[in-house]
Short mmCIF file of C-alpha atoms in Angstrom, two decimals:
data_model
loop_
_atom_site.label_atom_id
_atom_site.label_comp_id
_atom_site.label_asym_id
_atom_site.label_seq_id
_atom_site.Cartn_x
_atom_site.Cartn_y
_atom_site.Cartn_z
CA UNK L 1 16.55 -58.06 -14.59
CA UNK L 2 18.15 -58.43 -11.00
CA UNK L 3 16.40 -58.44 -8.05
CA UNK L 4 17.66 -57.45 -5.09
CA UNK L 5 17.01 -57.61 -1.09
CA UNK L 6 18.44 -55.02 0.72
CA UNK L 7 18.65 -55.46 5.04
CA UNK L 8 18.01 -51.96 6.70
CA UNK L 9 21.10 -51.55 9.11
CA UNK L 10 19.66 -51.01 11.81
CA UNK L 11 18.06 -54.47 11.61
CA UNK L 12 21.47 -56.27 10.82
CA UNK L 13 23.79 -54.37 13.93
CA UNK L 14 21.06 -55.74 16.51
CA UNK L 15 22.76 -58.55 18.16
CA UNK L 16 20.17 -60.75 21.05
CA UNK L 17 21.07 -59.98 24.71
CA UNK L 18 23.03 -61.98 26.72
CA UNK L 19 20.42 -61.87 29.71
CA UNK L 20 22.32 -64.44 31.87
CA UNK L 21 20.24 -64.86 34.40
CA UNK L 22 17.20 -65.84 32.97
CA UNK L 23 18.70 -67.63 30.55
CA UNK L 24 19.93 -69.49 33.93
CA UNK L 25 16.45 -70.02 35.13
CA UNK L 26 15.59 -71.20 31.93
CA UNK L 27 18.29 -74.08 31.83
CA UNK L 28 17.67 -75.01 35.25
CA UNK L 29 13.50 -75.19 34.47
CA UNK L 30 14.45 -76.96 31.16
CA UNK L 31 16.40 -79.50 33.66
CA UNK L 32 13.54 -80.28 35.79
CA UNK L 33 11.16 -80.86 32.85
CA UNK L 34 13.73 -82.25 30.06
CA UNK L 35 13.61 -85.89 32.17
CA UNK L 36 9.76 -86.26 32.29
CA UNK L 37 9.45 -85.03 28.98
CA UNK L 38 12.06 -87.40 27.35
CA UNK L 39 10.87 -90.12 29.37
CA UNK L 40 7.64 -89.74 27.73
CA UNK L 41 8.90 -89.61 24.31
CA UNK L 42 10.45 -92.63 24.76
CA UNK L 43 7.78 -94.44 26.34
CA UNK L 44 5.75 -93.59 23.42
CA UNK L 45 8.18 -94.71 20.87
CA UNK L 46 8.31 -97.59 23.00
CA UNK L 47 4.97 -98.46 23.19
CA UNK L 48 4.80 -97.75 19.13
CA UNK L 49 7.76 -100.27 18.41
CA UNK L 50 6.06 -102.19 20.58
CA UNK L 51 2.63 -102.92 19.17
CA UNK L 52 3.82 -102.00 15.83
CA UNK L 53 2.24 -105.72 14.69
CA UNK L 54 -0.54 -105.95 16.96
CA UNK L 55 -3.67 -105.08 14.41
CA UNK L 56 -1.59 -101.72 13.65
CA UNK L 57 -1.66 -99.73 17.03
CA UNK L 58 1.81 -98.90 17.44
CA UNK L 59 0.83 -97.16 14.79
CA UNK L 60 -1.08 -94.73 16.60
CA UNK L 61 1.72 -94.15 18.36
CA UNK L 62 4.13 -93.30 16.08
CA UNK L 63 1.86 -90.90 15.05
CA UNK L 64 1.36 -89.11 18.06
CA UNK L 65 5.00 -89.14 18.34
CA UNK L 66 5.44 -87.15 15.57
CA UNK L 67 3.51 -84.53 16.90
CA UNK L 68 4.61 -84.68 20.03
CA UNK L 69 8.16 -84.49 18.46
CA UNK L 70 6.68 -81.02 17.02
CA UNK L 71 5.08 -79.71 20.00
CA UNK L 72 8.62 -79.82 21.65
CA UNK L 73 10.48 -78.35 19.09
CA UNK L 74 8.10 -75.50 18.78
CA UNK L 75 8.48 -74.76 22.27
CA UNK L 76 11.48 -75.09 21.89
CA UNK L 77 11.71 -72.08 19.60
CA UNK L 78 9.67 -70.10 20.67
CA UNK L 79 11.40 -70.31 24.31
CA UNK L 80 14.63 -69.49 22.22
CA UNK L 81 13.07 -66.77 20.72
CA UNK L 82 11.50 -65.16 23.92
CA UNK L 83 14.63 -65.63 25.98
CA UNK L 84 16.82 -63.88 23.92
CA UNK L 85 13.88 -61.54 22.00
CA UNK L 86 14.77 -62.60 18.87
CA UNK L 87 12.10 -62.48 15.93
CA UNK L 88 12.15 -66.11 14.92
CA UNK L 89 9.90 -67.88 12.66
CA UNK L 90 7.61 -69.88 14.82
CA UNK L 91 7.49 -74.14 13.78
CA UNK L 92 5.26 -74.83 11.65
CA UNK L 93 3.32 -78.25 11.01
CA UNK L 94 4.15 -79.23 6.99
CA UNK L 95 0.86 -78.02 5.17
CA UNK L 96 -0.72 -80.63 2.74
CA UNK L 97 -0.46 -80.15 -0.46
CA UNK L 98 -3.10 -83.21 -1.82
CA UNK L 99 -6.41 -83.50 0.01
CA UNK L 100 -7.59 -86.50 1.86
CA UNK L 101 -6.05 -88.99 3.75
CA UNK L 102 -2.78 -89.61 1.15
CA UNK L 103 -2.10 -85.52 0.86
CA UNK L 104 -2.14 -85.78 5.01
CA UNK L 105 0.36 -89.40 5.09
CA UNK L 106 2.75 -87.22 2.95
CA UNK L 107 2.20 -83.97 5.03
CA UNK L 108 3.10 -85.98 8.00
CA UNK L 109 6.40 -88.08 6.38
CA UNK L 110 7.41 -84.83 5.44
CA UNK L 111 6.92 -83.31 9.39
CA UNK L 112 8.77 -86.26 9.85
CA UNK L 113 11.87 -85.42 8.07
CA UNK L 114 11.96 -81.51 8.69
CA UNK L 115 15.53 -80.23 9.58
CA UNK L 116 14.24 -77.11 11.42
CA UNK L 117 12.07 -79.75 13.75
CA UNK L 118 15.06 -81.79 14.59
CA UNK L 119 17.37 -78.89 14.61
CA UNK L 120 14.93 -77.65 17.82
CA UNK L 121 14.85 -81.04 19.34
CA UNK L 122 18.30 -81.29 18.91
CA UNK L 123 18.54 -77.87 20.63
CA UNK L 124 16.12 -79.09 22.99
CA UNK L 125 18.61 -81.91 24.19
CA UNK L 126 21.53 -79.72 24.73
CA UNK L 127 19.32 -77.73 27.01
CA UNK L 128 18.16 -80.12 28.93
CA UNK L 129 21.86 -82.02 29.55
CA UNK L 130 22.99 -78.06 30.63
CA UNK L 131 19.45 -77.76 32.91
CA UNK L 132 21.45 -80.81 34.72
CA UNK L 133 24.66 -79.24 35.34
CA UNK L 134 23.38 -76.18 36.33
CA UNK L 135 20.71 -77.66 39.01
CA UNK L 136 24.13 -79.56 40.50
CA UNK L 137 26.13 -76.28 40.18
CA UNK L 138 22.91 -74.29 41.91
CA UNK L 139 22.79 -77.24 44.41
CA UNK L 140 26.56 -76.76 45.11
CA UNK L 141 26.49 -72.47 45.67
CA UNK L 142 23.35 -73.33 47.89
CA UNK L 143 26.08 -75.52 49.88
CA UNK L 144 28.99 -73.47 49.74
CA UNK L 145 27.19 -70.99 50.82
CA UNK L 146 25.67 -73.10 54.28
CA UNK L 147 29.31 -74.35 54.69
CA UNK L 148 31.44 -70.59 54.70
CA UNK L 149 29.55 -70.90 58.12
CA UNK L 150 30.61 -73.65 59.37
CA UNK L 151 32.96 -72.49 62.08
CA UNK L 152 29.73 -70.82 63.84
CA UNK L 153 28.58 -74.37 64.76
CA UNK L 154 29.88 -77.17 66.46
CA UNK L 155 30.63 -79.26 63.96
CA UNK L 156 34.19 -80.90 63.35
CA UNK L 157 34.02 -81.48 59.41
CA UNK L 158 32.14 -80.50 56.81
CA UNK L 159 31.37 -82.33 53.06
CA UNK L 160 32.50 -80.11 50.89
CA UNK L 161 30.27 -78.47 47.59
CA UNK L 162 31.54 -80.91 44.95
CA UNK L 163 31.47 -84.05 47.25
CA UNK L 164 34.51 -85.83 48.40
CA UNK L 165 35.84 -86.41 51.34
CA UNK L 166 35.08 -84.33 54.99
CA UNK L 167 36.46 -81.03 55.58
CA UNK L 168 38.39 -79.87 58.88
CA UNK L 169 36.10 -77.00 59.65
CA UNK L 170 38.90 -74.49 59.46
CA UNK L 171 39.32 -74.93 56.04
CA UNK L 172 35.32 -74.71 55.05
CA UNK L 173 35.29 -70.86 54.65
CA UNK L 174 37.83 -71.04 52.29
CA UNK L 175 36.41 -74.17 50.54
CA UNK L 176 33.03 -72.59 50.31
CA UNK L 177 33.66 -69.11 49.04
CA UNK L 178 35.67 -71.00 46.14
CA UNK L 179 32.93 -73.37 45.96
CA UNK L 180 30.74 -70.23 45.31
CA UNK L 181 33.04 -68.59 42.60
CA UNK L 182 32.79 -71.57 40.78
CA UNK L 183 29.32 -72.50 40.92
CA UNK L 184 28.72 -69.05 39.78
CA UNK L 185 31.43 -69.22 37.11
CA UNK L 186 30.30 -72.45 36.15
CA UNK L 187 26.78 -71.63 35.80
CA UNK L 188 27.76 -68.39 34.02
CA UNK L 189 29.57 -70.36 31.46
CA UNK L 190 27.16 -72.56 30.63
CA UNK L 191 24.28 -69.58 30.25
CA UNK L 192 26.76 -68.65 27.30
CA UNK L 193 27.35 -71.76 25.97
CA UNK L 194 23.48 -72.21 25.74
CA UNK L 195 23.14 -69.08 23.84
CA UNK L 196 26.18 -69.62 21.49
CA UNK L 197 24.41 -73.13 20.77
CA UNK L 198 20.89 -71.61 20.78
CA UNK L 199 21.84 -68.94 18.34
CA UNK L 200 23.73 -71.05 16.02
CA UNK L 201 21.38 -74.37 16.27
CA UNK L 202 18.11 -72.52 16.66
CA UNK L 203 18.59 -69.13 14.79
CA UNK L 204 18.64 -69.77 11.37
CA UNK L 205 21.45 -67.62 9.31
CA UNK L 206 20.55 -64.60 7.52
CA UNK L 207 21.74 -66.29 3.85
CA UNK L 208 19.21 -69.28 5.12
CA UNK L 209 16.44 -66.11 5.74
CA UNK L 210 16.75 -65.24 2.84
CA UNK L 211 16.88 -68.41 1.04
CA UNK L 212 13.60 -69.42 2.35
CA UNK L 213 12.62 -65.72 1.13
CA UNK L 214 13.52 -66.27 -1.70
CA UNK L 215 12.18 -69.93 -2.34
CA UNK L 216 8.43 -68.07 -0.64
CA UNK L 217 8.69 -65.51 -2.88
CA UNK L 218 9.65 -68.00 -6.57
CA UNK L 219 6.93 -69.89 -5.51
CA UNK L 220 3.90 -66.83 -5.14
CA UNK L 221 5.37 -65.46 -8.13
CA UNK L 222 4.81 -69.02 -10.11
CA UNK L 223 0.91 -69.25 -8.43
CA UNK L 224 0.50 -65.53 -9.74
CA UNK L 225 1.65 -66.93 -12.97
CA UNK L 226 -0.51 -69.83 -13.48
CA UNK L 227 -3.29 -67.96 -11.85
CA UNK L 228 -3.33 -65.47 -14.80
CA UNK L 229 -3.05 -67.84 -17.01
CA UNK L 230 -6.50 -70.36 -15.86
CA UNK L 231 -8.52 -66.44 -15.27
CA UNK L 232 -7.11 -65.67 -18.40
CA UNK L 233 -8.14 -69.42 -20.18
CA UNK L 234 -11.73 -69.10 -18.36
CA UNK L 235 -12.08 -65.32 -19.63
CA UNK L 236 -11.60 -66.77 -23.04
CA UNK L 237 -13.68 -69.94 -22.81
CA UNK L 238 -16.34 -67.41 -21.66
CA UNK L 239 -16.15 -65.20 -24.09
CA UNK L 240 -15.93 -67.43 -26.76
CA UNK L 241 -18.71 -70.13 -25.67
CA UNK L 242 -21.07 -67.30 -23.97
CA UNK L 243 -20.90 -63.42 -25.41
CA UNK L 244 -19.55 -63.85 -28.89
CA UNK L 245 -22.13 -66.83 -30.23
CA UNK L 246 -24.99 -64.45 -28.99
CA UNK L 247 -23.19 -61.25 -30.70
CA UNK L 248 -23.26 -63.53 -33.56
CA UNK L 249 -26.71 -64.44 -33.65
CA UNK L 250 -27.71 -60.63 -33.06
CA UNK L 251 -25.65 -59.59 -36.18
CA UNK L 252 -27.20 -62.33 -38.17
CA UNK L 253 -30.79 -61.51 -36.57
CA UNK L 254 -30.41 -57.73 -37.40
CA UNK L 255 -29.24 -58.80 -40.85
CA UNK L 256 -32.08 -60.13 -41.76
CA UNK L 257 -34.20 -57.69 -40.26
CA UNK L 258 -32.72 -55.36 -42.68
CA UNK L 259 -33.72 -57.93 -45.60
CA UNK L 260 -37.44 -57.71 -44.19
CA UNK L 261 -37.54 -54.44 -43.18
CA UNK L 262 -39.72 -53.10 -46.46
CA UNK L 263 -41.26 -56.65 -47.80
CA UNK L 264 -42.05 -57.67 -44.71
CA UNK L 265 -42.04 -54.57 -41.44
CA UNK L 266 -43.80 -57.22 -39.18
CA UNK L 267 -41.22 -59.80 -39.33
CA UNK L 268 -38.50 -57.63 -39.16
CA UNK L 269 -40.10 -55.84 -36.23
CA UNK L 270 -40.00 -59.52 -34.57
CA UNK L 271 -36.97 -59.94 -35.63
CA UNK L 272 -35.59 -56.76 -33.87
CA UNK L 273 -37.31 -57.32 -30.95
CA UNK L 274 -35.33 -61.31 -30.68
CA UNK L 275 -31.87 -59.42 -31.30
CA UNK L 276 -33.35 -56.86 -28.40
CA UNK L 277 -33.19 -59.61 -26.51
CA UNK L 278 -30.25 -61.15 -27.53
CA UNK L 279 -28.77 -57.91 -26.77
CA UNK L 280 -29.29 -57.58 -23.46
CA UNK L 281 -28.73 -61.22 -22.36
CA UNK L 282 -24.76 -60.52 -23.62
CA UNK L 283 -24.82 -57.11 -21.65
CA UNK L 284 -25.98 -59.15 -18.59
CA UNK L 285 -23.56 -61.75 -19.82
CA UNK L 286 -20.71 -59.44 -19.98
CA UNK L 287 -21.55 -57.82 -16.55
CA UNK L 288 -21.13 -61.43 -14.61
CA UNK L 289 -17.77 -62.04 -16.35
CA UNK L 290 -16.61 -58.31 -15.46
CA UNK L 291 -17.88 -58.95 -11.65
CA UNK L 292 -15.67 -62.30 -12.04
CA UNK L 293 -12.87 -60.55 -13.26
CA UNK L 294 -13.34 -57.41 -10.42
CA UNK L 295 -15.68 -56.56 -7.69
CA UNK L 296 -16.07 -53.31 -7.11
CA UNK L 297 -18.58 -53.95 -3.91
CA UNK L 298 -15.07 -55.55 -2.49
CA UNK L 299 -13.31 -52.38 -2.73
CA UNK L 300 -15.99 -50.22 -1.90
CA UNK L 301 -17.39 -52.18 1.01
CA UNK L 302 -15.41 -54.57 1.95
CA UNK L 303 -15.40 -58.77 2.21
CA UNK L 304 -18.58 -58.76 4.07
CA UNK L 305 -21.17 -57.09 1.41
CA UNK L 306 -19.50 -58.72 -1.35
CA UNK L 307 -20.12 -62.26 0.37
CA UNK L 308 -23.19 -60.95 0.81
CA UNK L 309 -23.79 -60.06 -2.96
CA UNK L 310 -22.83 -63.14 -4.07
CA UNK L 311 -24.66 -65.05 -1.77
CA UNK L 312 -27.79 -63.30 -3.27
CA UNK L 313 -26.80 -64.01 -6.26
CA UNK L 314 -26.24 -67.76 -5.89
CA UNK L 315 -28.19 -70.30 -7.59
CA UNK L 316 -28.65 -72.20 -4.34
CA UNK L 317 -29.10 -71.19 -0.86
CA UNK L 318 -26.13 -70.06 1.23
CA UNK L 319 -25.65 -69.80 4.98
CA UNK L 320 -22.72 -66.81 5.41
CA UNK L 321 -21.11 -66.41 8.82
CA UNK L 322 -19.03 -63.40 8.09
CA UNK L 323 -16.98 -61.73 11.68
CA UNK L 324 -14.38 -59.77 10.94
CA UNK L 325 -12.47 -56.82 13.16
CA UNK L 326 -11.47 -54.43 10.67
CA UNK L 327 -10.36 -55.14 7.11
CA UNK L 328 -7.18 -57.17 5.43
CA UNK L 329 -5.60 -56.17 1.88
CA UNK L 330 -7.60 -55.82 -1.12
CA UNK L 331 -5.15 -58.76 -2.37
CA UNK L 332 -6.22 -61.18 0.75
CA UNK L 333 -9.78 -60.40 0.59
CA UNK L 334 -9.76 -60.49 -3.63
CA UNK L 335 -8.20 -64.13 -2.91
CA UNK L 336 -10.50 -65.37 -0.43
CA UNK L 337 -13.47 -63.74 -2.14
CA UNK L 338 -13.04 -65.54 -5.85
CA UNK L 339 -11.92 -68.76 -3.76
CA UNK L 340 -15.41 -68.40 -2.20
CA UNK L 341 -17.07 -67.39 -5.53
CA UNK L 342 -15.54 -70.34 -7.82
CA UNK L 343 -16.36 -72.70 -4.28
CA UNK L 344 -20.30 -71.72 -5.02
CA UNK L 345 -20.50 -72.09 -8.48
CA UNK L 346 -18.43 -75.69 -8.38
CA UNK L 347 -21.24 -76.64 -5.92
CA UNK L 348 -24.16 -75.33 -8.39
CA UNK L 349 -22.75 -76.82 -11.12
CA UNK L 350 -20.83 -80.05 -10.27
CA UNK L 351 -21.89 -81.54 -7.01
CA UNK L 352 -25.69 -80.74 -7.20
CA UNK L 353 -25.58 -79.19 -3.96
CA UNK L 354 -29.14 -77.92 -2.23
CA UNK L 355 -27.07 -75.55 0.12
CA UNK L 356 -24.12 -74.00 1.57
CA UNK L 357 -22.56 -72.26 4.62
CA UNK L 358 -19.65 -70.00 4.29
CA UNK L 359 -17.51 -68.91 7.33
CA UNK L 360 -15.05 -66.26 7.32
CA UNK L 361 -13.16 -65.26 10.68
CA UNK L 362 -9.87 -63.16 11.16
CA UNK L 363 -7.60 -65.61 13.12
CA UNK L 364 -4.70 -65.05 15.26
CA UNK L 365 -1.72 -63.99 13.76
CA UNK L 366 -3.70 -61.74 11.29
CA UNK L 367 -4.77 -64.26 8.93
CA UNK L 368 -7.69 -64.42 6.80
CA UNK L 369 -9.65 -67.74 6.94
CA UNK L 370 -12.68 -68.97 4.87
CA UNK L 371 -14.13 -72.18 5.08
CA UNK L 372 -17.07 -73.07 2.40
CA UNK L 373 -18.78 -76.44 2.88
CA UNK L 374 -21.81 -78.07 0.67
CA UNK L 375 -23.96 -81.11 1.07
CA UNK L 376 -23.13 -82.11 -2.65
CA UNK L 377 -22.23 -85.62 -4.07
CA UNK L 378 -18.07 -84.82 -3.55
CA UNK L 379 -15.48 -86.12 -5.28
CA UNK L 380 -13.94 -82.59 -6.22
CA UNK L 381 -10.25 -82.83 -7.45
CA UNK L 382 -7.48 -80.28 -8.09
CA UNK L 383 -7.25 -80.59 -12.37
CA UNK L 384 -4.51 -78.45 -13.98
CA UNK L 385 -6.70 -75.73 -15.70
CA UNK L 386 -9.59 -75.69 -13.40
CA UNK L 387 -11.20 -73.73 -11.29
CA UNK L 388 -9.87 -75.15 -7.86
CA UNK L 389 -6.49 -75.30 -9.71
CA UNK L 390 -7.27 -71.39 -10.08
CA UNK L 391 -8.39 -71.23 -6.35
CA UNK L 392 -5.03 -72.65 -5.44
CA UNK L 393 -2.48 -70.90 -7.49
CA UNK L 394 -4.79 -67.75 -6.13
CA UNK L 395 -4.07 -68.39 -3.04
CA UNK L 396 -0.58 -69.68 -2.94
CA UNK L 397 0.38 -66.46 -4.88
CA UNK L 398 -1.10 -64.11 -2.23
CA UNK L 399 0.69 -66.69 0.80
CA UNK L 400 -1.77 -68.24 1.92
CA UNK L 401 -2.61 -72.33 1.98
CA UNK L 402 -5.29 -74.21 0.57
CA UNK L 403 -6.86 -77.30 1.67
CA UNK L 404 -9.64 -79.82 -0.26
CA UNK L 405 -11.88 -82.27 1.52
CA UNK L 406 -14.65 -84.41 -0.85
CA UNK L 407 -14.26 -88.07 -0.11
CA UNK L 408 -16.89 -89.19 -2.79
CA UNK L 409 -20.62 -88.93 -2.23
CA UNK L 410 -19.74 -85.76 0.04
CA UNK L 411 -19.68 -83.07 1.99
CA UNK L 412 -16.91 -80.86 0.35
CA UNK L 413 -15.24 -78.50 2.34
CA UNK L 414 -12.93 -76.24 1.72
CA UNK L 415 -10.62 -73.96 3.67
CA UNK L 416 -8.14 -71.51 2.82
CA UNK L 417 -5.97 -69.16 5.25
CA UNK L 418 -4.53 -65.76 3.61
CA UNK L 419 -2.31 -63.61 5.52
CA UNK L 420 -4.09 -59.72 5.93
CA UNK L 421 -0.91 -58.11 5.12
CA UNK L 422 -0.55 -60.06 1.91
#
């Protein structure tokens, strides 16, 4: 079976603007800033190189550098992306994929190394050494302009636009309205250099779109996959250590009811009334595994009352903070509800918890975010099988991110952000 992406022509003959001059203001702002902001970067690396072996505080440094490093290059793009109103992908800090302090070290060596960071940096240089020129070509029109009037004052010569030696004052009209066509040429030319550069640096090709689509899109598809298959495992284990030994006993209990039933009418009456029982315990058993499975509250009320349902139904207290504008897709809220569910009963069963908060909020850049937190023991891990495991291929497979904190004897938090469109 092929699969197939097909670009809607309309979106593929748009081409950015050329918008020369802003894109001329934006050089000659990059120009002013690019030297105080490079001199800083420097200074920092500096200063990290530095102190590298005094107790470990260059280290500090270096760290901060990084993000610095990112805070440029995201400007970077997004300035790209404004300028020439082209939908970019804005930068991105590398997510963690491990939690505590060795799942952020690799986060960050992996920040460290990303091509799309350096690739705006990079971008982010060229701008800055074109800023440059353009404030001395700006400089120069503002001169050859003051100069084409030269012969209105007294003077005898004149420096010309470009420096060099003194003009006879005869000659400055003619020096400065050249002076002017080239400033302006020059300054033209390098407005469409930057966005030649921009769009090739910045701009990332449509067969590298859809690479990274298609890379998203393999890996949701393989957290869908492995999803299924732990909800599938835990239906199973449910059924089989849960409902079926109870059906069992109530067969075997109604059995020998039936035995009794004319030697004996009071024991089997007993009898009866145990596999009665029975009975209903499995129906209430099989209702909580069916609510596991599906809630219908979520589709028929939303996030909010069936956080509020489960809450109720916790077996220790829970704290929900629940403000939401509106509602996201029954696949973001079905991932961030059963994250939240498996959260609460992992903290009743595991990490002997004595309460909980939940807080759900709908962030900028419609995304769904839940963050449950316990006072338990800690030590939680990601095992392959698992419930967080189930939590995380969940939410990976609806495009969202997942993130564990329980150092050991606790808190555990946990956070997960789901886009709404999902």
């Amino acid at each position: 079976m092929t699969t197939q992406t097909a670009t809607p022509p309309q979106a593929a003959a748009v081409k950015p603007p050329l918008r020369i001059p802003l894109t001329i203001l934006h050089l000659a702002g990059v120009g002013v800033i690019g030297g105080i902001i490079n001199a800083t970067l420097i200074g920092i690396l500096g200063t990290g190189l530095g102190l590298l072996f005094a107790f470990g505080i260059g280290v500090v440094f270096l760290v901060g550098l990084v993000y610095a490093l990112f805070g440029v290059g995201w400007f970077e793009v997004a300035r790209v992306s404004a300028l020439y109103r082209t939908p970019i992908a804005p930068l991105r800090l590398r997510p963690r994929e491990r939690p505590g302090f060795g799942g952020w070290l690799r986060a960050l060596g992996r920040q460290t190394i990303d091509g799309r960071m350096w690739r705006a940096l990079a971008n982010f240089a060229i701008a800055v050494v074109l800023g440059f020129i353009v404030l001395r070509l700006a400089a120069a029109f503002a001169w050859s302009v003051v100069i084409s009037f030269a012969p209105l004052t007294s003077a005898e010569s004149v420096v010309g636009p470009f420096g060099g030696g003194a003009l006879l004052v005869a000659w400055a009209p003619l020096v400065g309205i050249l002076g002017i066509a080239a400033s302006v040429a020059g300054m033209i030319g390098l407005a469409l250099l930057h966005r030649t550069l921009s769009l090739a640096i910045v701009v990332r090709s449509r067969e590298a779109e859809l690479t990274e689509q298609v890379r998203t899109t393999t890996a949701q598809r393989e957290g869908a996959v492995r999803a299924a298959d732990v909800e599938r495992t835990r239906i199973e284990r449910d059924l089989h250590d849960g409902v079926q030994p109870r059906l069992v006993s109530v067969g075997m209990t109604l059995g020998l009811a039936q035995q009794k039933i004319e030697t004996d009418p009071d024991a089997a009456k007993e009898l009866i009334a145990e596999a009665h029982t029975s009975t209903k315990a499995a129906i209430t058993e099989l209702r909580q595994l069916a609510r596991g499975i599906h809630a219908s509250v979520l589709d028929d009320r939303g996030l909010d009352a069936a956080l509020s349902a489960l809450a109720g139904r916790s077996h220790i207290p829970v704290s929900l903070d629940v403000r939401m504008d509106g509602r996201c897709s029954r696949e973001a809220e079905a991932a961030v509800y059963f994250s939240i569910a498996e959260s609460l009963t992992n903290a009743a069963k595991h990490s002997r918890a004595s309460e909980a908060r939940v807080t759900v909020r709908i962030r900028e850049g419609n995304t769904l975010w839940a963050r449950v937190e316990d006072n338990g023991m800690g030590g939680a891990q990601v095992q392959p099988g698992g419930g967080l495991d189930g939590i995380a291929n969940r939410v990976l497979a609806a495009g969202g991110t997942f993130r564990l904190e329980s150092p050991q004897g606790g808190p555990t938090s946990l956070e997960v952000n789901v886009p709404c469109a999902s």
